[in-house]
Amino acid sequence: MRSSVAVLVVLDLLVSLSAQQASPPQAPVSPETSYMRVLLKPTHPPLFDAQHRPITAGGFVEGAFQDITHQSGVDKFQHRSGTPTKSTIIEVPGSGVALLDYDNDGWLDIYLLNGSTLAALKGQEPAPRAMLLHNNHDGTFTDVTNKAGVANERWGFGVAIGDYDNDGWPDIYVANFGKNRLYHNNHDGTFTDVAEKAGVALGGWSAGPSWGDYDHDGRLDLFVPGYAKFDPDNPPSCDFQGIKVSCGPLGMVGEPDHLFHNNGASKRAFPMRRATMASLQPLLTLTTMAGWTCWWPMIPARIISIAIAMTAHSRTSAISPDLP
């Protein structure tokens, strides 16, 4: 009797183990699952033409892009930002680039912002220049910077394109170390800097501007983040294991951010209302872009700044009178 019970127990255990090891039922394949399988494991090989150029998307395709920098003429631009040693924080970040159809011919042109050097800031050498490249409609570009009047010749840290006066032509705002620029499009291939008249020249160290209609009145407003207080004559110096290195922004006094409300004035006198916030202590992140390792404020800090700016603008007591 005991042997029979033991056999039954063993059989029951074997059945249980067999059930546990059995494959679970396959879930039905949804359209989303099927789509992901196509993305992860293409079912069709790539197709090529006679010159072995990919003509369909059939998986990972090599050679989909070609470097035509030299053929297009874009390599005539040379970016400068301090010296190779990068001994001060201002020399570390890059500048910026914008694609815009400045002459409304239906073809995108290129505006390349430049940096500068401490020697240029002190007037000891010519300042590097920005470059506006006109699209020739044939894969090449022509330098029209002098004709357009957009060389900037200041230490650039960001550019934003927007039609602030709703005339159908793109204008250019440049954030600099020092005075910023607002290039108004004159509709004839030239621009005029109206930043001072508009009250948006500021000063100090600006970075990463953006246009946006925050109050939905049909006119583009302008947000200009500030970075950090920096004195070229007395740059901060830091030590790392006995080596002099560039100081990061941690511990530096921040520049205030600015939100400018577009009052809809004419292009010649474009006063804007300004809401100014005390600069937040920037959150820091180590970001690597295009071979450059830079310290930049994290996005959440800027989002908070924008929220504060909008709140300040909603309270008229926090806004200065119209600027001349």
PDB file of C-alpha atoms in Angstrom:
ATOM      1  CA  MET A   1       0.000   0.000   0.000  1.00  0.00           C
ATOM      2  CA  ARG A   2       2.787   2.370   0.975  1.00  0.00           C
ATOM      3  CA  SER A   3       4.677   1.601  -2.242  1.00  0.00           C
ATOM      4  CA  SER A   4       1.544   2.407  -4.312  1.00  0.00           C
ATOM      5  CA  VAL A   5       1.135   5.757  -2.556  1.00  0.00           C
ATOM      6  CA  ALA A   6       4.802   6.546  -3.149  1.00  0.00           C
ATOM      7  CA  VAL A   7       4.458   5.750  -6.841  1.00  0.00           C
ATOM      8  CA  LEU A   8       1.392   8.000  -7.108  1.00  0.00           C
ATOM      9  CA  VAL A   9       3.245  10.848  -5.387  1.00  0.00           C
ATOM     10  CA  VAL A  10       6.204  10.469  -7.748  1.00  0.00           C
ATOM     11  CA  LEU A  11       3.901  10.412 -10.776  1.00  0.00           C
ATOM     12  CA  ASP A  12       2.101  13.527  -9.506  1.00  0.00           C
ATOM     13  CA  LEU A  13       5.429  15.347  -9.125  1.00  0.00           C
ATOM     14  CA  LEU A  14       6.518  14.332 -12.586  1.00  0.00           C
ATOM     15  CA  VAL A  15       3.245  15.619 -14.067  1.00  0.00           C
ATOM     16  CA  SER A  16       3.632  18.927 -12.204  1.00  0.00           C
ATOM     17  CA  LEU A  17       7.223  19.394 -13.388  1.00  0.00           C
ATOM     18  CA  SER A  18       6.233  18.552 -16.938  1.00  0.00           C
ATOM     19  CA  ALA A  19       3.442  21.159 -16.820  1.00  0.00           C
ATOM     20  CA  GLN A  20       5.826  23.827 -15.488  1.00  0.00           C
ATOM     21  CA  GLN A  21       8.363  23.146 -18.221  1.00  0.00           C
ATOM     22  CA  ALA A  22       5.809  23.270 -21.003  1.00  0.00           C
ATOM     23  CA  SER A  23       6.003  26.334 -23.275  1.00  0.00           C
ATOM     24  CA  PRO A  24       3.488  29.066 -22.390  1.00  0.00           C
ATOM     25  CA  PRO A  25       0.792  29.734 -24.953  1.00  0.00           C
ATOM     26  CA  GLN A  26       1.815  32.215 -27.629  1.00  0.00           C
ATOM     27  CA  ALA A  27       0.126  35.608 -27.378  1.00  0.00           C
ATOM     28  CA  PRO A  28      -1.794  36.685 -30.467  1.00  0.00           C
ATOM     29  CA  VAL A  29       0.238  38.873 -32.788  1.00  0.00           C
ATOM     30  CA  SER A  30      -1.167  42.401 -32.776  1.00  0.00           C
ATOM     31  CA  PRO A  31      -0.606  44.857 -35.639  1.00  0.00           C
ATOM     32  CA  GLU A  32       1.781  46.768 -33.359  1.00  0.00           C
ATOM     33  CA  THR A  33       3.794  43.612 -32.584  1.00  0.00           C
ATOM     34  CA  SER A  34       3.944  42.737 -36.261  1.00  0.00           C
ATOM     35  CA  TYR A  35       5.076  46.274 -37.089  1.00  0.00           C
ATOM     36  CA  MET A  36       7.864  46.119 -34.505  1.00  0.00           C
ATOM     37  CA  ARG A  37       9.038  42.803 -35.919  1.00  0.00           C
ATOM     38  CA  VAL A  38       9.357  44.463 -39.325  1.00  0.00           C
ATOM     39  CA  LEU A  39      11.393  47.288 -37.797  1.00  0.00           C
ATOM     40  CA  LEU A  40      13.664  44.979 -35.821  1.00  0.00           C
ATOM     41  CA  LYS A  41      14.081  42.281 -38.442  1.00  0.00           C
ATOM     42  CA  PRO A  42      13.329  43.385 -41.995  1.00  0.00           C
ATOM     43  CA  THR A  43      11.742  40.756 -44.180  1.00  0.00           C
ATOM     44  CA  HIS A  44      13.028  42.226 -47.455  1.00  0.00           C
ATOM     45  CA  PRO A  45      16.661  42.852 -48.415  1.00  0.00           C
ATOM     46  CA  PRO A  46      17.701  46.351 -49.470  1.00  0.00           C
ATOM     47  CA  LEU A  47      17.516  47.172 -53.156  1.00  0.00           C
ATOM     48  CA  PHE A  48      20.204  49.107 -54.982  1.00  0.00           C
ATOM     49  CA  ASP A  49      20.500  50.790 -58.356  1.00  0.00           C
ATOM     50  CA  ALA A  50      23.309  50.237 -60.866  1.00  0.00           C
ATOM     51  CA  GLN A  51      25.645  52.428 -58.783  1.00  0.00           C
ATOM     52  CA  HIS A  52      24.805  50.502 -55.617  1.00  0.00           C
ATOM     53  CA  ARG A  53      22.788  53.358 -54.128  1.00  0.00           C
ATOM     54  CA  PRO A  54      19.887  52.357 -51.843  1.00  0.00           C
ATOM     55  CA  ILE A  55      16.504  52.973 -53.397  1.00  0.00           C
ATOM     56  CA  THR A  56      14.190  51.357 -50.831  1.00  0.00           C
ATOM     57  CA  ALA A  57      14.071  51.046 -47.045  1.00  0.00           C
ATOM     58  CA  GLY A  58      14.707  47.365 -46.519  1.00  0.00           C
ATOM     59  CA  GLY A  59      16.734  47.415 -43.344  1.00  0.00           C
ATOM     60  CA  PHE A  60      19.882  49.176 -42.252  1.00  0.00           C
ATOM     61  CA  VAL A  61      21.335  50.904 -45.298  1.00  0.00           C
ATOM     62  CA  GLU A  62      24.969  51.965 -45.453  1.00  0.00           C
ATOM     63  CA  GLY A  63      26.003  54.953 -47.513  1.00  0.00           C
ATOM     64  CA  ALA A  64      22.652  56.750 -47.349  1.00  0.00           C
ATOM     65  CA  PHE A  65      24.479  60.062 -46.806  1.00  0.00           C
ATOM     66  CA  GLN A  66      27.502  61.527 -48.522  1.00  0.00           C
ATOM     67  CA  ASP A  67      29.777  64.260 -47.194  1.00  0.00           C
ATOM     68  CA  ILE A  68      29.499  67.075 -49.750  1.00  0.00           C
ATOM     69  CA  THR A  69      30.848  69.838 -47.505  1.00  0.00           C
ATOM     70  CA  HIS A  70      33.671  70.707 -49.883  1.00  0.00           C
ATOM     71  CA  GLN A  71      31.661  70.402 -53.089  1.00  0.00           C
ATOM     72  CA  SER A  72      28.931  72.636 -51.696  1.00  0.00           C
ATOM     73  CA  GLY A  73      31.355  75.328 -50.570  1.00  0.00           C
ATOM     74  CA  VAL A  74      30.298  75.184 -46.937  1.00  0.00           C
ATOM     75  CA  ASP A  75      33.836  74.404 -45.792  1.00  0.00           C
ATOM     76  CA  LYS A  76      34.858  78.000 -46.444  1.00  0.00           C
ATOM     77  CA  PHE A  77      33.489  78.701 -42.956  1.00  0.00           C
ATOM     78  CA  GLN A  78      35.851  78.121 -40.039  1.00  0.00           C
ATOM     79  CA  HIS A  79      34.494  78.196 -36.493  1.00  0.00           C
ATOM     80  CA  ARG A  80      36.625  79.665 -33.705  1.00  0.00           C
ATOM     81  CA  SER A  81      36.034  79.598 -29.975  1.00  0.00           C
ATOM     82  CA  GLY A  82      39.031  80.668 -27.938  1.00  0.00           C
ATOM     83  CA  THR A  83      42.195  78.586 -28.093  1.00  0.00           C
ATOM     84  CA  PRO A  84      42.738  74.805 -28.233  1.00  0.00           C
ATOM     85  CA  THR A  85      43.655  74.785 -24.534  1.00  0.00           C
ATOM     86  CA  LYS A  86      40.145  76.031 -23.566  1.00  0.00           C
ATOM     87  CA  SER A  87      41.506  77.673 -20.437  1.00  0.00           C
ATOM     88  CA  THR A  88      38.289  79.573 -19.630  1.00  0.00           C
ATOM     89  CA  ILE A  89      34.643  78.543 -19.589  1.00  0.00           C
ATOM     90  CA  ILE A  90      33.621  80.957 -22.343  1.00  0.00           C
ATOM     91  CA  GLU A  91      35.822  79.092 -24.828  1.00  0.00           C
ATOM     92  CA  VAL A  92      34.155  75.716 -24.296  1.00  0.00           C
ATOM     93  CA  PRO A  93      30.600  75.930 -25.754  1.00  0.00           C
ATOM     94  CA  GLY A  94      29.887  76.163 -29.464  1.00  0.00           C
ATOM     95  CA  SER A  95      27.889  78.834 -31.280  1.00  0.00           C
ATOM     96  CA  GLY A  96      25.001  77.711 -33.475  1.00  0.00           C
ATOM     97  CA  VAL A  97      23.593  77.354 -36.976  1.00  0.00           C
ATOM     98  CA  ALA A  98      20.263  78.236 -38.585  1.00  0.00           C
ATOM     99  CA  LEU A  99      18.586  77.143 -41.800  1.00  0.00           C
ATOM    100  CA  LEU A 100      16.358  79.846 -43.280  1.00  0.00           C
ATOM    101  CA  ASP A 101      15.070  81.003 -46.644  1.00  0.00           C
ATOM    102  CA  TYR A 102      16.186  84.595 -46.126  1.00  0.00           C
ATOM    103  CA  ASP A 103      15.383  85.725 -49.696  1.00  0.00           C
ATOM    104  CA  ASN A 104      12.112  83.793 -50.070  1.00  0.00           C
ATOM    105  CA  ASP A 105      13.234  81.968 -53.203  1.00  0.00           C
ATOM    106  CA  GLY A 106      12.018  78.611 -51.890  1.00  0.00           C
ATOM    107  CA  TRP A 107      15.507  77.251 -51.099  1.00  0.00           C
ATOM    108  CA  LEU A 108      16.997  76.992 -47.611  1.00  0.00           C
ATOM    109  CA  ASP A 109      20.083  79.073 -46.940  1.00  0.00           C
ATOM    110  CA  ILE A 110      22.585  78.577 -44.080  1.00  0.00           C
ATOM    111  CA  TYR A 111      23.552  81.021 -41.333  1.00  0.00           C
ATOM    112  CA  LEU A 112      26.629  79.879 -39.395  1.00  0.00           C
ATOM    113  CA  LEU A 113      27.308  81.671 -36.132  1.00  0.00           C
ATOM    114  CA  ASN A 114      30.886  82.106 -34.967  1.00  0.00           C
ATOM    115  CA  GLY A 115      32.621  82.348 -31.617  1.00  0.00           C
ATOM    116  CA  SER A 116      35.492  84.632 -30.762  1.00  0.00           C
ATOM    117  CA  THR A 117      38.677  84.883 -28.697  1.00  0.00           C
ATOM    118  CA  LEU A 118      39.650  86.731 -25.541  1.00  0.00           C
ATOM    119  CA  ALA A 119      42.171  88.688 -27.605  1.00  0.00           C
ATOM    120  CA  ALA A 120      39.425  89.792 -29.996  1.00  0.00           C
ATOM    121  CA  LEU A 121      37.223  90.861 -27.082  1.00  0.00           C
ATOM    122  CA  LYS A 122      40.063  93.120 -25.943  1.00  0.00           C
ATOM    123  CA  GLY A 123      40.581  94.541 -29.440  1.00  0.00           C
ATOM    124  CA  GLN A 124      43.943  92.841 -29.898  1.00  0.00           C
ATOM    125  CA  GLU A 125      42.975  90.942 -33.051  1.00  0.00           C
ATOM    126  CA  PRO A 126      40.114  90.915 -35.594  1.00  0.00           C
ATOM    127  CA  ALA A 127      36.948  89.245 -34.374  1.00  0.00           C
ATOM    128  CA  PRO A 128      35.790  86.047 -36.119  1.00  0.00           C
ATOM    129  CA  ARG A 129      32.741  86.552 -38.327  1.00  0.00           C
ATOM    130  CA  ALA A 130      29.495  84.716 -38.822  1.00  0.00           C
ATOM    131  CA  MET A 131      28.653  83.599 -42.355  1.00  0.00           C
ATOM    132  CA  LEU A 132      25.447  83.643 -44.403  1.00  0.00           C
ATOM    133  CA  LEU A 133      25.553  81.160 -47.278  1.00  0.00           C
ATOM    134  CA  HIS A 134      23.084  81.649 -50.128  1.00  0.00           C
ATOM    135  CA  ASN A 135      21.673  78.520 -51.744  1.00  0.00           C
ATOM    136  CA  ASN A 136      22.526  78.517 -55.475  1.00  0.00           C
ATOM    137  CA  HIS A 137      19.870  75.852 -56.252  1.00  0.00           C
ATOM    138  CA  ASP A 138      22.520  73.495 -57.600  1.00  0.00           C
ATOM    139  CA  GLY A 139      23.971  71.992 -54.423  1.00  0.00           C
ATOM    140  CA  THR A 140      26.413  74.844 -53.858  1.00  0.00           C
ATOM    141  CA  PHE A 141      26.393  77.929 -51.630  1.00  0.00           C
ATOM    142  CA  THR A 142      27.794  81.455 -51.969  1.00  0.00           C
ATOM    143  CA  ASP A 143      29.016  83.622 -49.102  1.00  0.00           C
ATOM    144  CA  VAL A 144      26.789  86.739 -48.989  1.00  0.00           C
ATOM    145  CA  THR A 145      27.659  87.866 -45.456  1.00  0.00           C
ATOM    146  CA  ASN A 146      29.028  91.267 -46.400  1.00  0.00           C
ATOM    147  CA  LYS A 147      26.106  92.137 -48.653  1.00  0.00           C
ATOM    148  CA  ALA A 148      23.574  90.938 -46.080  1.00  0.00           C
ATOM    149  CA  GLY A 149      25.266  92.728 -43.174  1.00  0.00           C
ATOM    150  CA  VAL A 150      25.047  89.837 -40.697  1.00  0.00           C
ATOM    151  CA  ALA A 151      28.735  89.220 -39.798  1.00  0.00           C
ATOM    152  CA  ASN A 152      27.892  89.729 -36.081  1.00  0.00           C
ATOM    153  CA  GLU A 153      31.605  89.935 -35.078  1.00  0.00           C
ATOM    154  CA  ARG A 154      30.715  89.143 -31.489  1.00  0.00           C
ATOM    155  CA  TRP A 155      31.031  85.939 -29.480  1.00  0.00           C
ATOM    156  CA  GLY A 156      27.897  84.061 -30.565  1.00  0.00           C
ATOM    157  CA  PHE A 157      26.095  81.519 -28.381  1.00  0.00           C
ATOM    158  CA  GLY A 158      22.798  80.904 -30.137  1.00  0.00           C
ATOM    159  CA  VAL A 159      20.604  81.959 -33.031  1.00  0.00           C
ATOM    160  CA  ALA A 160      16.831  81.905 -33.575  1.00  0.00           C
ATOM    161  CA  ILE A 161      14.841  82.598 -36.742  1.00  0.00           C
ATOM    162  CA  GLY A 162      11.392  84.195 -36.644  1.00  0.00           C
ATOM    163  CA  ASP A 163       9.235  86.691 -38.507  1.00  0.00           C
ATOM    164  CA  TYR A 164       8.689  89.017 -35.557  1.00  0.00           C
ATOM    165  CA  ASP A 165       6.882  91.753 -37.538  1.00  0.00           C
ATOM    166  CA  ASN A 166       4.679  89.411 -39.602  1.00  0.00           C
ATOM    167  CA  ASP A 167       5.857  90.811 -42.938  1.00  0.00           C
ATOM    168  CA  GLY A 168       6.478  87.361 -44.415  1.00  0.00           C
ATOM    169  CA  TRP A 169      10.282  87.554 -44.271  1.00  0.00           C
ATOM    170  CA  PRO A 170      12.449  85.705 -41.704  1.00  0.00           C
ATOM    171  CA  ASP A 171      14.410  87.796 -39.210  1.00  0.00           C
ATOM    172  CA  ILE A 172      17.440  86.702 -37.167  1.00  0.00           C
ATOM    173  CA  TYR A 173      18.073  87.018 -33.423  1.00  0.00           C
ATOM    174  CA  VAL A 174      21.623  86.311 -32.249  1.00  0.00           C
ATOM    175  CA  ALA A 175      22.554  85.689 -28.593  1.00  0.00           C
ATOM    176  CA  ASN A 176      26.079  86.812 -27.747  1.00  0.00           C
ATOM    177  CA  PHE A 177      28.499  87.419 -24.963  1.00  0.00           C
ATOM    178  CA  GLY A 178      27.978  91.170 -24.879  1.00  0.00           C
ATOM    179  CA  LYS A 179      25.232  92.873 -26.840  1.00  0.00           C
ATOM    180  CA  ASN A 180      22.791  90.686 -28.757  1.00  0.00           C
ATOM    181  CA  ARG A 181      21.554  91.411 -32.260  1.00  0.00           C
ATOM    182  CA  LEU A 182      18.132  91.484 -33.908  1.00  0.00           C
ATOM    183  CA  TYR A 183      18.640  91.476 -37.660  1.00  0.00           C
ATOM    184  CA  HIS A 184      15.519  92.726 -39.443  1.00  0.00           C
ATOM    185  CA  ASN A 185      15.044  91.407 -42.982  1.00  0.00           C
ATOM    186  CA  ASN A 186      14.883  94.319 -45.463  1.00  0.00           C
ATOM    187  CA  HIS A 187      13.403  92.131 -48.271  1.00  0.00           C
ATOM    188  CA  ASP A 188      16.312  92.930 -50.591  1.00  0.00           C
ATOM    189  CA  GLY A 189      18.975  90.504 -49.407  1.00  0.00           C
ATOM    190  CA  THR A 190      20.131  92.781 -46.601  1.00  0.00           C
ATOM    191  CA  PHE A 191      19.452  93.027 -42.867  1.00  0.00           C
ATOM    192  CA  THR A 192      19.472  95.866 -40.323  1.00  0.00           C
ATOM    193  CA  ASP A 193      20.371  95.370 -36.665  1.00  0.00           C
ATOM    194  CA  VAL A 194      17.470  96.852 -34.666  1.00  0.00           C
ATOM    195  CA  ALA A 195      18.240  95.216 -31.314  1.00  0.00           C
ATOM    196  CA  GLU A 196      18.877  98.501 -29.513  1.00  0.00           C
ATOM    197  CA  LYS A 197      15.685 100.103 -30.853  1.00  0.00           C
ATOM    198  CA  ALA A 198      13.714  97.005 -29.959  1.00  0.00           C
ATOM    199  CA  GLY A 199      15.134  96.916 -26.443  1.00  0.00           C
ATOM    200  CA  VAL A 200      16.449  93.373 -26.850  1.00  0.00           C
ATOM    201  CA  ALA A 201      20.215  93.975 -27.039  1.00  0.00           C
ATOM    202  CA  LEU A 202      20.716  93.159 -23.343  1.00  0.00           C
ATOM    203  CA  GLY A 203      24.384  92.501 -22.448  1.00  0.00           C
ATOM    204  CA  GLY A 204      26.301  90.023 -20.352  1.00  0.00           C
ATOM    205  CA  TRP A 205      26.174  86.413 -21.534  1.00  0.00           C
ATOM    206  CA  SER A 206      23.060  85.212 -23.399  1.00  0.00           C
ATOM    207  CA  ALA A 207      22.518  81.750 -24.881  1.00  0.00           C
ATOM    208  CA  GLY A 208      19.933  79.668 -26.755  1.00  0.00           C
ATOM    209  CA  PRO A 209      17.200  82.200 -27.709  1.00  0.00           C
ATOM    210  CA  SER A 210      13.791  81.103 -28.993  1.00  0.00           C
ATOM    211  CA  TRP A 211      10.718  82.689 -30.557  1.00  0.00           C
ATOM    212  CA  GLY A 212       7.178  81.756 -29.527  1.00  0.00           C
ATOM    213  CA  ASP A 213       3.741  83.309 -29.228  1.00  0.00           C
ATOM    214  CA  TYR A 214       3.212  82.607 -25.531  1.00  0.00           C
ATOM    215  CA  ASP A 215       0.045  84.750 -25.198  1.00  0.00           C
ATOM    216  CA  HIS A 216      -1.567  83.737 -28.531  1.00  0.00           C
ATOM    217  CA  ASP A 217      -1.882  87.293 -29.839  1.00  0.00           C
ATOM    218  CA  GLY A 218      -0.511  86.394 -33.273  1.00  0.00           C
ATOM    219  CA  ARG A 219       2.900  88.016 -32.723  1.00  0.00           C
ATOM    220  CA  LEU A 220       6.139  86.217 -31.915  1.00  0.00           C
ATOM    221  CA  ASP A 221       7.565  86.888 -28.466  1.00  0.00           C
ATOM    222  CA  LEU A 222      11.193  86.310 -27.548  1.00  0.00           C
ATOM    223  CA  PHE A 223      12.790  84.295 -24.737  1.00  0.00           C
ATOM    224  CA  VAL A 224      16.500  84.855 -24.079  1.00  0.00           C
ATOM    225  CA  PRO A 225      18.164  82.664 -21.427  1.00  0.00           C
ATOM    226  CA  GLY A 226      21.106  84.018 -19.507  1.00  0.00           C
ATOM    227  CA  TYR A 227      24.149  81.862 -18.742  1.00  0.00           C
ATOM    228  CA  ALA A 228      26.710  83.090 -16.214  1.00  0.00           C
ATOM    229  CA  LYS A 229      28.519  86.257 -15.163  1.00  0.00           C
ATOM    230  CA  PHE A 230      31.958  86.290 -16.757  1.00  0.00           C
ATOM    231  CA  ASP A 231      34.717  88.905 -16.700  1.00  0.00           C
ATOM    232  CA  PRO A 232      37.260  88.427 -19.535  1.00  0.00           C
ATOM    233  CA  ASP A 233      39.796  90.506 -17.612  1.00  0.00           C
ATOM    234  CA  ASN A 234      39.475  88.352 -14.495  1.00  0.00           C
ATOM    235  CA  PRO A 235      38.388  84.860 -15.616  1.00  0.00           C
ATOM    236  CA  PRO A 236      37.876  82.323 -12.830  1.00  0.00           C
ATOM    237  CA  SER A 237      40.668  79.788 -12.452  1.00  0.00           C
ATOM    238  CA  CYS A 238      40.330  76.280 -11.058  1.00  0.00           C
ATOM    239  CA  ASP A 239      42.788  73.554 -10.072  1.00  0.00           C
ATOM    240  CA  PHE A 240      42.407  69.867 -10.799  1.00  0.00           C
ATOM    241  CA  GLN A 241      45.101  67.738  -9.239  1.00  0.00           C
ATOM    242  CA  GLY A 242      47.500  70.641  -9.462  1.00  0.00           C
ATOM    243  CA  ILE A 243      46.612  71.489 -13.058  1.00  0.00           C
ATOM    244  CA  LYS A 244      44.986  74.784 -14.072  1.00  0.00           C
ATOM    245  CA  VAL A 245      41.694  73.983 -15.821  1.00  0.00           C
ATOM    246  CA  SER A 246      38.612  75.797 -17.037  1.00  0.00           C
ATOM    247  CA  CYS A 247      36.057  76.368 -14.283  1.00  0.00           C
ATOM    248  CA  GLY A 248      32.532  75.078 -14.837  1.00  0.00           C
ATOM    249  CA  PRO A 249      29.485  77.244 -14.048  1.00  0.00           C
ATOM    250  CA  LEU A 250      28.895  75.639 -10.652  1.00  0.00           C
ATOM    251  CA  GLY A 251      29.412  78.386  -8.106  1.00  0.00           C
ATOM    252  CA  MET A 252      29.388  81.194 -10.696  1.00  0.00           C
ATOM    253  CA  VAL A 253      26.748  83.925 -10.498  1.00  0.00           C
ATOM    254  CA  GLY A 254      24.047  83.333 -13.102  1.00  0.00           C
ATOM    255  CA  GLU A 255      22.809  85.815 -15.688  1.00  0.00           C
ATOM    256  CA  PRO A 256      19.048  86.540 -15.548  1.00  0.00           C
ATOM    257  CA  ASP A 257      16.693  85.149 -18.177  1.00  0.00           C
ATOM    258  CA  HIS A 258      14.453  87.500 -20.163  1.00  0.00           C
ATOM    259  CA  LEU A 259      11.017  87.074 -21.724  1.00  0.00           C
ATOM    260  CA  PHE A 260      10.167  89.858 -24.170  1.00  0.00           C
ATOM    261  CA  HIS A 261       6.546  90.495 -25.123  1.00  0.00           C
ATOM    262  CA  ASN A 262       6.028  91.660 -28.703  1.00  0.00           C
ATOM    263  CA  ASN A 263       3.960  94.860 -28.621  1.00  0.00           C
ATOM    264  CA  GLY A 264       3.349  94.811 -32.356  1.00  0.00           C
ATOM    265  CA  ALA A 265       5.194  98.043 -33.070  1.00  0.00           C
ATOM    266  CA  SER A 266       6.727  98.870 -36.428  1.00  0.00           C
ATOM    267  CA  LYS A 267       9.996  97.435 -37.636  1.00  0.00           C
ATOM    268  CA  ARG A 268      11.785 100.752 -37.058  1.00  0.00           C
ATOM    269  CA  ALA A 269      10.790 101.097 -33.426  1.00  0.00           C
ATOM    270  CA  PHE A 270      10.008  97.698 -32.005  1.00  0.00           C
ATOM    271  CA  PRO A 271       9.531  98.184 -28.256  1.00  0.00           C
ATOM    272  CA  MET A 272       8.948  95.028 -26.278  1.00  0.00           C
ATOM    273  CA  ARG A 273       7.861  94.509 -22.724  1.00  0.00           C
ATOM    274  CA  ARG A 274      10.338  92.661 -20.594  1.00  0.00           C
ATOM    275  CA  ALA A 275       9.782  90.275 -17.724  1.00  0.00           C
ATOM    276  CA  THR A 276      13.038  89.589 -15.904  1.00  0.00           C
ATOM    277  CA  MET A 277      13.646  86.732 -13.502  1.00  0.00           C
ATOM    278  CA  ALA A 278      16.386  86.333 -10.953  1.00  0.00           C
ATOM    279  CA  SER A 279      18.659  83.677 -12.391  1.00  0.00           C
ATOM    280  CA  LEU A 280      18.126  80.183 -11.047  1.00  0.00           C
ATOM    281  CA  GLN A 281      21.152  78.213  -9.915  1.00  0.00           C
ATOM    282  CA  PRO A 282      21.653  76.096 -13.044  1.00  0.00           C
ATOM    283  CA  LEU A 283      21.434  72.334 -12.792  1.00  0.00           C
ATOM    284  CA  LEU A 284      24.439  70.866 -14.488  1.00  0.00           C
ATOM    285  CA  THR A 285      24.904  67.993 -16.857  1.00  0.00           C
ATOM    286  CA  LEU A 286      27.876  66.797 -18.827  1.00  0.00           C
ATOM    287  CA  THR A 287      26.895  66.766 -22.479  1.00  0.00           C
ATOM    288  CA  THR A 288      28.971  65.609 -25.404  1.00  0.00           C
ATOM    289  CA  MET A 289      28.008  66.980 -28.807  1.00  0.00           C
ATOM    290  CA  ALA A 290      29.974  66.726 -32.039  1.00  0.00           C
ATOM    291  CA  GLY A 291      33.182  65.914 -30.216  1.00  0.00           C
ATOM    292  CA  TRP A 292      32.864  68.778 -27.726  1.00  0.00           C
ATOM    293  CA  THR A 293      32.372  68.145 -24.047  1.00  0.00           C
ATOM    294  CA  CYS A 294      30.421  71.032 -22.541  1.00  0.00           C
ATOM    295  CA  TRP A 295      28.708  71.983 -19.308  1.00  0.00           C
ATOM    296  CA  TRP A 296      25.190  73.257 -19.960  1.00  0.00           C
ATOM    297  CA  PRO A 297      22.079  73.880 -17.824  1.00  0.00           C
ATOM    298  CA  MET A 298      19.644  70.989 -17.915  1.00  0.00           C
ATOM    299  CA  ILE A 299      16.333  71.512 -19.677  1.00  0.00           C
ATOM    300  CA  PRO A 300      14.179  71.352 -16.505  1.00  0.00           C
ATOM    301  CA  ALA A 301      15.887  74.471 -15.135  1.00  0.00           C
ATOM    302  CA  ARG A 302      14.987  76.377 -18.294  1.00  0.00           C
ATOM    303  CA  ILE A 303      11.412  75.110 -18.269  1.00  0.00           C
ATOM    304  CA  ILE A 304      11.070  76.397 -14.715  1.00  0.00           C
ATOM    305  CA  SER A 305      12.546  79.732 -15.799  1.00  0.00           C
ATOM    306  CA  ILE A 306       9.999  80.048 -18.624  1.00  0.00           C
ATOM    307  CA  ALA A 307       7.168  79.285 -16.214  1.00  0.00           C
ATOM    308  CA  ILE A 308       8.419  81.969 -13.841  1.00  0.00           C
ATOM    309  CA  ALA A 309       8.688  84.421 -16.725  1.00  0.00           C
ATOM    310  CA  MET A 310       5.116  83.788 -17.814  1.00  0.00           C
ATOM    311  CA  THR A 311       3.883  84.141 -14.253  1.00  0.00           C
ATOM    312  CA  ALA A 312       5.779  87.400 -13.906  1.00  0.00           C
ATOM    313  CA  HIS A 313       4.272  88.708 -17.136  1.00  0.00           C
ATOM    314  CA  SER A 314       0.758  87.926 -15.934  1.00  0.00           C
ATOM    315  CA  ARG A 315       1.385  90.273 -13.012  1.00  0.00           C
ATOM    316  CA  THR A 316       1.813  93.726 -14.489  1.00  0.00           C
ATOM    317  CA  SER A 317       3.732  94.912 -11.460  1.00  0.00           C
ATOM    318  CA  ALA A 318       6.591  92.587 -12.467  1.00  0.00           C
ATOM    319  CA  ILE A 319       6.965  94.094 -15.953  1.00  0.00           C
ATOM    320  CA  SER A 320       8.905  97.182 -16.852  1.00  0.00           C
ATOM    321  CA  PRO A 321       7.248  99.921 -18.958  1.00  0.00           C
ATOM    322  CA  ASP A 322       7.585  99.755 -22.725  1.00  0.00           C
ATOM    323  CA  LEU A 323      11.182 100.116 -23.737  1.00  0.00           C
ATOM    324  CA  PRO A 324      12.109 102.875 -26.173  1.00  0.00           C
TER     325      PRO A 324
END
